Amino acid sequence: MFRTALRNVLAHKARLLMTVFAVMLGVTFVTGSLVYGDSQKQAAVDRASAGYDRIALNVAPGAVPGGPPPALDARTAASLAEVPGVAAAAGRVDGFAAVADPEGRLLGSADFRKGGNFAPGKDGTDPAYAFKEGSGPADGKAVALDEASAAKGGYRVGDTVRVGTGTGAESYRLSGVFRTDASKLTPGGSLVLFADATAQKLFLQPGQYTDIEITAAPGTDVTELLTRVTAVIPKDSTAVTGAFLAKFQANRASSDSDTMSQIMVGFAAVALFVATFLISNTFTMLVSRRTRELALMRAVGATRKQVRRILLTESVLVGLIASVAGILAGTGVAALLQALFSAADSPDAPLTLLPSTVIIALVVGTVLPVIAAWVPVRRAMAIPPVAALGAAEPAEPARPGSLRTRIGAALLLTGTAATLYGALAADGDARAVIGLGAALTLTGAIALIPLLSRPFTALLRPLLLRYSPVHGDLAARNTVRDPRRTGATAAALAIALALASGLSVLGASATRYLDGATTRDITADYLVQAPSGGQRMTPATAEPLKKLTGATYSPLNQSTEYEIGGIRSVLTGVDPAAIGRLLRYEVTAGSLDSLAQGKVAVADYKARANGWKVGQTLPVKRLDQQGEITIGAIYRADEQSKVLPSITAPDSLVARFDSTPHTDSIVVATAGGPGRAQLASVVKALGDNPALSVLDKEAVRSEDTSGIGNQLNIFYALLSMALVIAALGIANTLAMSVLERRKEIGTLRALGLDRAGVTRMIRIEALLVGALGAAVGTVMGVFTGWALGNTLQESVAGYALVIPWGRLALGVLLALAGALLASLWPARRAAGVDIPAATAAQ
């Protein structure tokens, strides 16, 4: 049987090429996703753990909740340098520092803009930094830049560099350009080195360090050194080995990479699921074409079991060939994904092909064909040999009362009910219920697509007849000739469109919500913020705005660790005289003027949750301080608001409990309203500080909504894999259909249908299949997107459903364009059918 199966595979190479291609596509995307994820994970782990081998021990201070930043003093560093076995004890200072290029644009990613100290040893070098040009800063007027930032800014040694920190901005002379490892600089970030005393002044206090790095003398046992160092450091400090830090950073990087890997594998699973329809359809057509051949084998003595084994063995052989090709192609796809998605500042990660990936690819590539072949083989074995020898198996139409239809209807109704329940109940498990319901609904719709193909084609038939009476009629008849084949082909496209449409609805709704939430509460002209990852602003940051003629401003000074009426709370201090003109407070009870009387205003969701009312006096406690506050107003607010706090208090009240609140942002209104000149005046008043972002409403809106757009673009790019597979499925189905209908096409040509007519007929068939899949997928996606979005309305005030008609229409057009492109080769092949040979074929 194995020899027979092998001979069949070798004898029908062209016929099985479609099957190999279908299986290869699924394996390719699985392999590509796994290789890409493993490569990025390994690269992230290597980068994160690099550099810690030069550190024997690291000593870090203990933090006090609500207290100043933790630090170690210079005496501790000096004591550690005297410990036996310590070669050097380098005190390190870390803080936020933003570097601007000569045009004022920030360098480095928002997540990593850091400043540090140059800590030279006795030889005048710092082992953490290797200088490419120049040297480390020797005084308070000089800085050094990492190589990537210097290149982006076009800086050379001796140039003037503008650097902003939490204490302001200043221009420095560039003394050197250095290279360092990931323990000091995350790829894509920026790092500025200051002289030791300057860094301490900017980020801590003179004589203080963020941590201390210890280098061991040659031959020193690190475990024994750890014991000696632990005895010297302050009680609230900790000492760990460099090996521990490397392992910790590697684990964290691995965990962060796992998220992206899981997303990639999830989309690969979708692509594989779509490819399953393509594989199943291909095997169904192949077995159908071999009905006579199989019947002849049975007529000469082969049993059903033997023929079944031959066919399944063929599917395994095809799967193995396709798996090997898919593994090779998938590795290439992983390299392409690296080129598309990897950060430009990150070094290229070597491709990592793990044995587990090869095993998974081989298992997927061999099991899928067997599963896909099982049903058509079983169906073919049920046909008596005499009947099979007489004619090929006719297409079995989809019947309303068939088992498949009943199961599909049950799944569709059950899934729809579950989705509606999850959307309307909106309890804690609502999204899980909706996810299950959506899966059932989509499965039911896929099962019913063959039944839907006839009414859908009938719906479009008048349009087709008006466009092209002869070709449209032929295409419509051919489309419904085999509803199961049409349904399986359209189902693959429906899955891709359902996911894309659902994401579009959620993305558009979330973007519209954020678009309003970020700006509707701001009546000021500008919002001043520190960039993401930056050092916190303080109330003193806003003081230079006093010099701005006609400007009204208020810092939003956030203070934590409060217990108000036994409820953990956060107070935000504001200027009572200005805040009503800068933020939109919709007061529902009391008056905002009560802030000037030392009272507080509370957001309605906070008051409602705790039963607070206007005029109520509540005990307040922060750390070891106690007092009372009185509620003077309640205002309507969204819990997700960017600026409106949960509790608004006058600055004087916050100052009684907290002398060092951090400023979350500053709202500013200028005398002439928003404009270029006014924006420049605010930037100049704040010291032209790169560490501060001055945003108008449009910039605030763009900053808060761009993240969703970027994520959606990535998801769309990943979903395009499924769309490509679906389009190839259409091409595969049409190509096999052309092979089956050679005699019919030849007869049509003999009766007068020219090549252009045959081409048009095949293209219309492809468009009908594409339209069916696009319609089902879009409806399913919009329904699921509505259900998931509905669960947010209770917790996110202002969230409303938005139907992105343009984006949905674009998805449908792309699906139709993909179907049309998929029809080019089958249509060309059909048009090239030899008329005498085709009409003479049996």
mmCIF file with all atom_site columns, C-alpha atoms in Angstrom, residues 165-275:
data_model
loop_
_atom_site.group_PDB
_atom_site.id
_atom_site.type_symbol
_atom_site.label_atom_id
_atom_site.label_alt_id
_atom_site.label_comp_id
_atom_site.label_asym_id
_atom_site.label_entity_id
_atom_site.label_seq_id
_atom_site.pdbx_PDB_ins_code
_atom_site.Cartn_x
_atom_site.Cartn_y
_atom_site.Cartn_z
_atom_site.occupancy
_atom_site.B_iso_or_equiv
_atom_site.pdbx_formal_charge
_atom_site.auth_seq_id
_atom_site.auth_comp_id
_atom_site.auth_asym_id
_atom_site.auth_atom_id
_atom_site.pdbx_PDB_model_num
ATOM 1   C CA . THR A 1 165 ? 15.719 67.248 33.412 1.00 0.00 ? 165 THR A CA 1
ATOM 2   C CA . GLY A 1 166 ? 13.148 67.506 36.164 1.00 0.00 ? 166 GLY A CA 1
ATOM 3   C CA . THR A 1 167 ? 14.909 70.609 37.491 1.00 0.00 ? 167 THR A CA 1
ATOM 4   C CA . GLY A 1 168 ? 14.978 72.505 34.195 1.00 0.00 ? 168 GLY A CA 1
ATOM 5   C CA . ALA A 1 169 ? 16.953 72.695 30.973 1.00 0.00 ? 169 ALA A CA 1
ATOM 6   C CA . GLU A 1 170 ? 20.501 73.740 30.214 1.00 0.00 ? 170 GLU A CA 1
ATOM 7   C CA . SER A 1 171 ? 22.961 73.719 27.342 1.00 0.00 ? 171 SER A CA 1
ATOM 8   C CA . TYR A 1 172 ? 26.140 71.658 27.686 1.00 0.00 ? 172 TYR A CA 1
ATOM 9   C CA . ARG A 1 173 ? 29.323 71.055 25.718 1.00 0.00 ? 173 ARG A CA 1
ATOM 10  C CA . LEU A 1 174 ? 29.583 67.553 24.263 1.00 0.00 ? 174 LEU A CA 1
ATOM 11  C CA . SER A 1 175 ? 32.792 66.006 25.618 1.00 0.00 ? 175 SER A CA 1
ATOM 12  C CA . GLY A 1 176 ? 32.470 62.497 24.209 1.00 0.00 ? 176 GLY A CA 1
ATOM 13  C CA . VAL A 1 177 ? 30.443 59.811 22.424 1.00 0.00 ? 177 VAL A CA 1
ATOM 14  C CA . PHE A 1 178 ? 30.312 56.343 23.973 1.00 0.00 ? 178 PHE A CA 1
ATOM 15  C CA . ARG A 1 179 ? 29.072 52.791 23.551 1.00 0.00 ? 179 ARG A CA 1
ATOM 16  C CA . THR A 1 180 ? 27.542 50.781 26.383 1.00 0.00 ? 180 THR A CA 1
ATOM 17  C CA . ASP A 1 181 ? 25.541 47.623 27.026 1.00 0.00 ? 181 ASP A CA 1
ATOM 18  C CA . ALA A 1 182 ? 21.832 47.056 27.686 1.00 0.00 ? 182 ALA A CA 1
ATOM 19  C CA . SER A 1 183 ? 22.324 47.210 31.467 1.00 0.00 ? 183 SER A CA 1
ATOM 20  C CA . LYS A 1 184 ? 22.756 50.957 30.993 1.00 0.00 ? 184 LYS A CA 1
ATOM 21  C CA . LEU A 1 185 ? 20.956 51.729 27.748 1.00 0.00 ? 185 LEU A CA 1
ATOM 22  C CA . THR A 1 186 ? 17.869 50.089 26.281 1.00 0.00 ? 186 THR A CA 1
ATOM 23  C CA . PRO A 1 187 ? 18.036 49.895 22.450 1.00 0.00 ? 187 PRO A CA 1
ATOM 24  C CA . GLY A 1 188 ? 16.208 52.874 20.998 1.00 0.00 ? 188 GLY A CA 1
ATOM 25  C CA . GLY A 1 189 ? 16.669 55.002 24.107 1.00 0.00 ? 189 GLY A CA 1
ATOM 26  C CA . SER A 1 190 ? 19.000 57.882 24.865 1.00 0.00 ? 190 SER A CA 1
ATOM 27  C CA . LEU A 1 191 ? 21.574 58.230 27.641 1.00 0.00 ? 191 LEU A CA 1
ATOM 28  C CA . VAL A 1 192 ? 23.357 61.384 28.809 1.00 0.00 ? 192 VAL A CA 1
ATOM 29  C CA . LEU A 1 193 ? 26.358 61.191 31.124 1.00 0.00 ? 193 LEU A CA 1
ATOM 30  C CA . PHE A 1 194 ? 27.073 64.050 33.515 1.00 0.00 ? 194 PHE A CA 1
ATOM 31  C CA . ALA A 1 195 ? 29.999 64.630 35.821 1.00 0.00 ? 195 ALA A CA 1
ATOM 32  C CA . ASP A 1 196 ? 29.491 62.902 39.164 1.00 0.00 ? 196 ASP A CA 1
ATOM 33  C CA . ALA A 1 197 ? 28.644 66.023 41.179 1.00 0.00 ? 197 ALA A CA 1
ATOM 34  C CA . THR A 1 198 ? 26.364 67.395 38.438 1.00 0.00 ? 198 THR A CA 1
ATOM 35  C CA . ALA A 1 199 ? 24.343 64.169 38.235 1.00 0.00 ? 199 ALA A CA 1
ATOM 36  C CA . GLN A 1 200 ? 23.913 64.115 42.015 1.00 0.00 ? 200 GLN A CA 1
ATOM 37  C CA . LYS A 1 201 ? 22.703 67.725 41.996 1.00 0.00 ? 201 LYS A CA 1
ATOM 38  C CA . LEU A 1 202 ? 20.222 67.077 39.166 1.00 0.00 ? 202 LEU A CA 1
ATOM 39  C CA . PHE A 1 203 ? 18.765 63.755 40.290 1.00 0.00 ? 203 PHE A CA 1
ATOM 40  C CA . LEU A 1 204 ? 19.429 63.350 44.024 1.00 0.00 ? 204 LEU A CA 1
ATOM 41  C CA . GLN A 1 205 ? 21.420 65.345 46.567 1.00 0.00 ? 205 GLN A CA 1
ATOM 42  C CA . PRO A 1 206 ? 25.165 66.054 46.716 1.00 0.00 ? 206 PRO A CA 1
ATOM 43  C CA . GLY A 1 207 ? 27.049 62.984 47.922 1.00 0.00 ? 207 GLY A CA 1
ATOM 44  C CA . GLN A 1 208 ? 24.211 60.540 47.129 1.00 0.00 ? 208 GLN A CA 1
ATOM 45  C CA . TYR A 1 209 ? 24.009 57.589 44.739 1.00 0.00 ? 209 TYR A CA 1
ATOM 46  C CA . THR A 1 210 ? 21.131 55.589 43.271 1.00 0.00 ? 210 THR A CA 1
ATOM 47  C CA . ASP A 1 211 ? 23.089 52.351 43.693 1.00 0.00 ? 211 ASP A CA 1
ATOM 48  C CA . ILE A 1 212 ? 26.674 51.119 43.963 1.00 0.00 ? 212 ILE A CA 1
ATOM 49  C CA . GLU A 1 213 ? 28.321 48.661 41.569 1.00 0.00 ? 213 GLU A CA 1
ATOM 50  C CA . ILE A 1 214 ? 31.070 46.504 43.027 1.00 0.00 ? 214 ILE A CA 1
ATOM 51  C CA . THR A 1 215 ? 33.834 44.923 40.983 1.00 0.00 ? 215 THR A CA 1
ATOM 52  C CA . ALA A 1 216 ? 35.578 41.955 42.602 1.00 0.00 ? 216 ALA A CA 1
ATOM 53  C CA . ALA A 1 217 ? 39.328 41.519 42.771 1.00 0.00 ? 217 ALA A CA 1
ATOM 54  C CA . PRO A 1 218 ? 40.693 38.570 40.762 1.00 0.00 ? 218 PRO A CA 1
ATOM 55  C CA . GLY A 1 219 ? 40.261 35.247 42.533 1.00 0.00 ? 219 GLY A CA 1
ATOM 56  C CA . THR A 1 220 ? 37.584 36.509 44.936 1.00 0.00 ? 220 THR A CA 1
ATOM 57  C CA . ASP A 1 221 ? 34.670 34.206 45.724 1.00 0.00 ? 221 ASP A CA 1
ATOM 58  C CA . VAL A 1 222 ? 31.488 36.196 45.004 1.00 0.00 ? 222 VAL A CA 1
ATOM 59  C CA . THR A 1 223 ? 29.440 34.349 47.638 1.00 0.00 ? 223 THR A CA 1
ATOM 60  C CA . GLU A 1 224 ? 31.944 35.182 50.376 1.00 0.00 ? 224 GLU A CA 1
ATOM 61  C CA . LEU A 1 225 ? 32.186 38.755 49.101 1.00 0.00 ? 225 LEU A CA 1
ATOM 62  C CA . LEU A 1 226 ? 28.396 39.063 49.301 1.00 0.00 ? 226 LEU A CA 1
ATOM 63  C CA . THR A 1 227 ? 28.518 38.073 52.974 1.00 0.00 ? 227 THR A CA 1
ATOM 64  C CA . ARG A 1 228 ? 31.225 40.651 53.757 1.00 0.00 ? 228 ARG A CA 1
ATOM 65  C CA . VAL A 1 229 ? 29.433 43.415 51.829 1.00 0.00 ? 229 VAL A CA 1
ATOM 66  C CA . THR A 1 230 ? 26.071 42.686 53.498 1.00 0.00 ? 230 THR A CA 1
ATOM 67  C CA . ALA A 1 231 ? 27.701 43.299 56.879 1.00 0.00 ? 231 ALA A CA 1
ATOM 68  C CA . VAL A 1 232 ? 28.830 46.788 55.818 1.00 0.00 ? 232 VAL A CA 1
ATOM 69  C CA . ILE A 1 233 ? 25.814 48.264 54.024 1.00 0.00 ? 233 ILE A CA 1
ATOM 70  C CA . PRO A 1 234 ? 22.902 50.013 55.837 1.00 0.00 ? 234 PRO A CA 1
ATOM 71  C CA . LYS A 1 235 ? 20.222 47.707 57.255 1.00 0.00 ? 235 LYS A CA 1
ATOM 72  C CA . ASP A 1 236 ? 17.510 48.830 54.849 1.00 0.00 ? 236 ASP A CA 1
ATOM 73  C CA . SER A 1 237 ? 19.747 48.248 51.781 1.00 0.00 ? 237 SER A CA 1
ATOM 74  C CA . THR A 1 238 ? 20.154 45.086 49.748 1.00 0.00 ? 238 THR A CA 1
ATOM 75  C CA . ALA A 1 239 ? 23.070 43.497 47.910 1.00 0.00 ? 239 ALA A CA 1
ATOM 76  C CA . VAL A 1 240 ? 22.669 41.043 45.038 1.00 0.00 ? 240 VAL A CA 1
ATOM 77  C CA . THR A 1 241 ? 25.080 39.424 42.618 1.00 0.00 ? 241 THR A CA 1
ATOM 78  C CA . GLY A 1 242 ? 25.521 40.458 39.012 1.00 0.00 ? 242 GLY A CA 1
ATOM 79  C CA . ALA A 1 243 ? 24.497 36.937 38.000 1.00 0.00 ? 243 ALA A CA 1
ATOM 80  C CA . PHE A 1 244 ? 21.211 37.382 39.865 1.00 0.00 ? 244 PHE A CA 1
ATOM 81  C CA . LEU A 1 245 ? 20.563 40.701 38.115 1.00 0.00 ? 245 LEU A CA 1
ATOM 82  C CA . ALA A 1 246 ? 21.332 39.156 34.725 1.00 0.00 ? 246 ALA A CA 1
ATOM 83  C CA . LYS A 1 247 ? 18.883 36.326 35.395 1.00 0.00 ? 247 LYS A CA 1
ATOM 84  C CA . PHE A 1 248 ? 16.241 38.740 36.693 1.00 0.00 ? 248 PHE A CA 1
ATOM 85  C CA . GLN A 1 249 ? 16.516 40.996 33.643 1.00 0.00 ? 249 GLN A CA 1
ATOM 86  C CA . ALA A 1 250 ? 16.500 37.977 31.330 1.00 0.00 ? 250 ALA A CA 1
ATOM 87  C CA . ASN A 1 251 ? 13.312 36.641 32.928 1.00 0.00 ? 251 ASN A CA 1
ATOM 88  C CA . ARG A 1 252 ? 11.627 40.026 32.659 1.00 0.00 ? 252 ARG A CA 1
ATOM 89  C CA . ALA A 1 253 ? 12.640 40.394 29.025 1.00 0.00 ? 253 ALA A CA 1
ATOM 90  C CA . SER A 1 254 ? 11.422 36.869 28.356 1.00 0.00 ? 254 SER A CA 1
ATOM 91  C CA . SER A 1 255 ? 8.083  37.662 29.973 1.00 0.00 ? 255 SER A CA 1
ATOM 92  C CA . ASP A 1 256 ? 7.699  40.855 27.930 1.00 0.00 ? 256 ASP A CA 1
ATOM 93  C CA . SER A 1 257 ? 8.561  38.987 24.722 1.00 0.00 ? 257 SER A CA 1
ATOM 94  C CA . ASP A 1 258 ? 6.075  36.237 25.528 1.00 0.00 ? 258 ASP A CA 1
ATOM 95  C CA . THR A 1 259 ? 3.192  38.674 25.011 1.00 0.00 ? 259 THR A CA 1
ATOM 96  C CA . MET A 1 260 ? 4.234  39.472 21.441 1.00 0.00 ? 260 MET A CA 1
ATOM 97  C CA . SER A 1 261 ? 4.968  35.808 20.785 1.00 0.00 ? 261 SER A CA 1
ATOM 98  C CA . GLN A 1 262 ? 1.497  34.843 21.994 1.00 0.00 ? 262 GLN A CA 1
ATOM 99  C CA . ILE A 1 263 ? -0.078 37.454 19.728 1.00 0.00 ? 263 ILE A CA 1
ATOM 100 C CA . MET A 1 264 ? 1.915  36.141 16.779 1.00 0.00 ? 264 MET A CA 1
ATOM 101 C CA . VAL A 1 265 ? 0.973  32.541 17.548 1.00 0.00 ? 265 VAL A CA 1
ATOM 102 C CA . GLY A 1 266 ? -2.671 33.603 17.899 1.00 0.00 ? 266 GLY A CA 1
ATOM 103 C CA . PHE A 1 267 ? -2.709 35.131 14.444 1.00 0.00 ? 267 PHE A CA 1
ATOM 104 C CA . ALA A 1 268 ? -0.823 32.111 13.103 1.00 0.00 ? 268 ALA A CA 1
ATOM 105 C CA . ALA A 1 269 ? -3.573 29.913 14.542 1.00 0.00 ? 269 ALA A CA 1
ATOM 106 C CA . VAL A 1 270 ? -6.136 32.032 12.697 1.00 0.00 ? 270 VAL A CA 1
ATOM 107 C CA . ALA A 1 271 ? -4.140 31.676 9.490  1.00 0.00 ? 271 ALA A CA 1
ATOM 108 C CA . LEU A 1 272 ? -3.871 27.928 10.070 1.00 0.00 ? 272 LEU A CA 1
ATOM 109 C CA . PHE A 1 273 ? -7.614 27.674 10.691 1.00 0.00 ? 273 PHE A CA 1
ATOM 110 C CA . VAL A 1 274 ? -8.251 29.490 7.429  1.00 0.00 ? 274 VAL A CA 1
ATOM 111 C CA . ALA A 1 275 ? -5.764 27.227 5.668  1.00 0.00 ? 275 ALA A CA 1
#
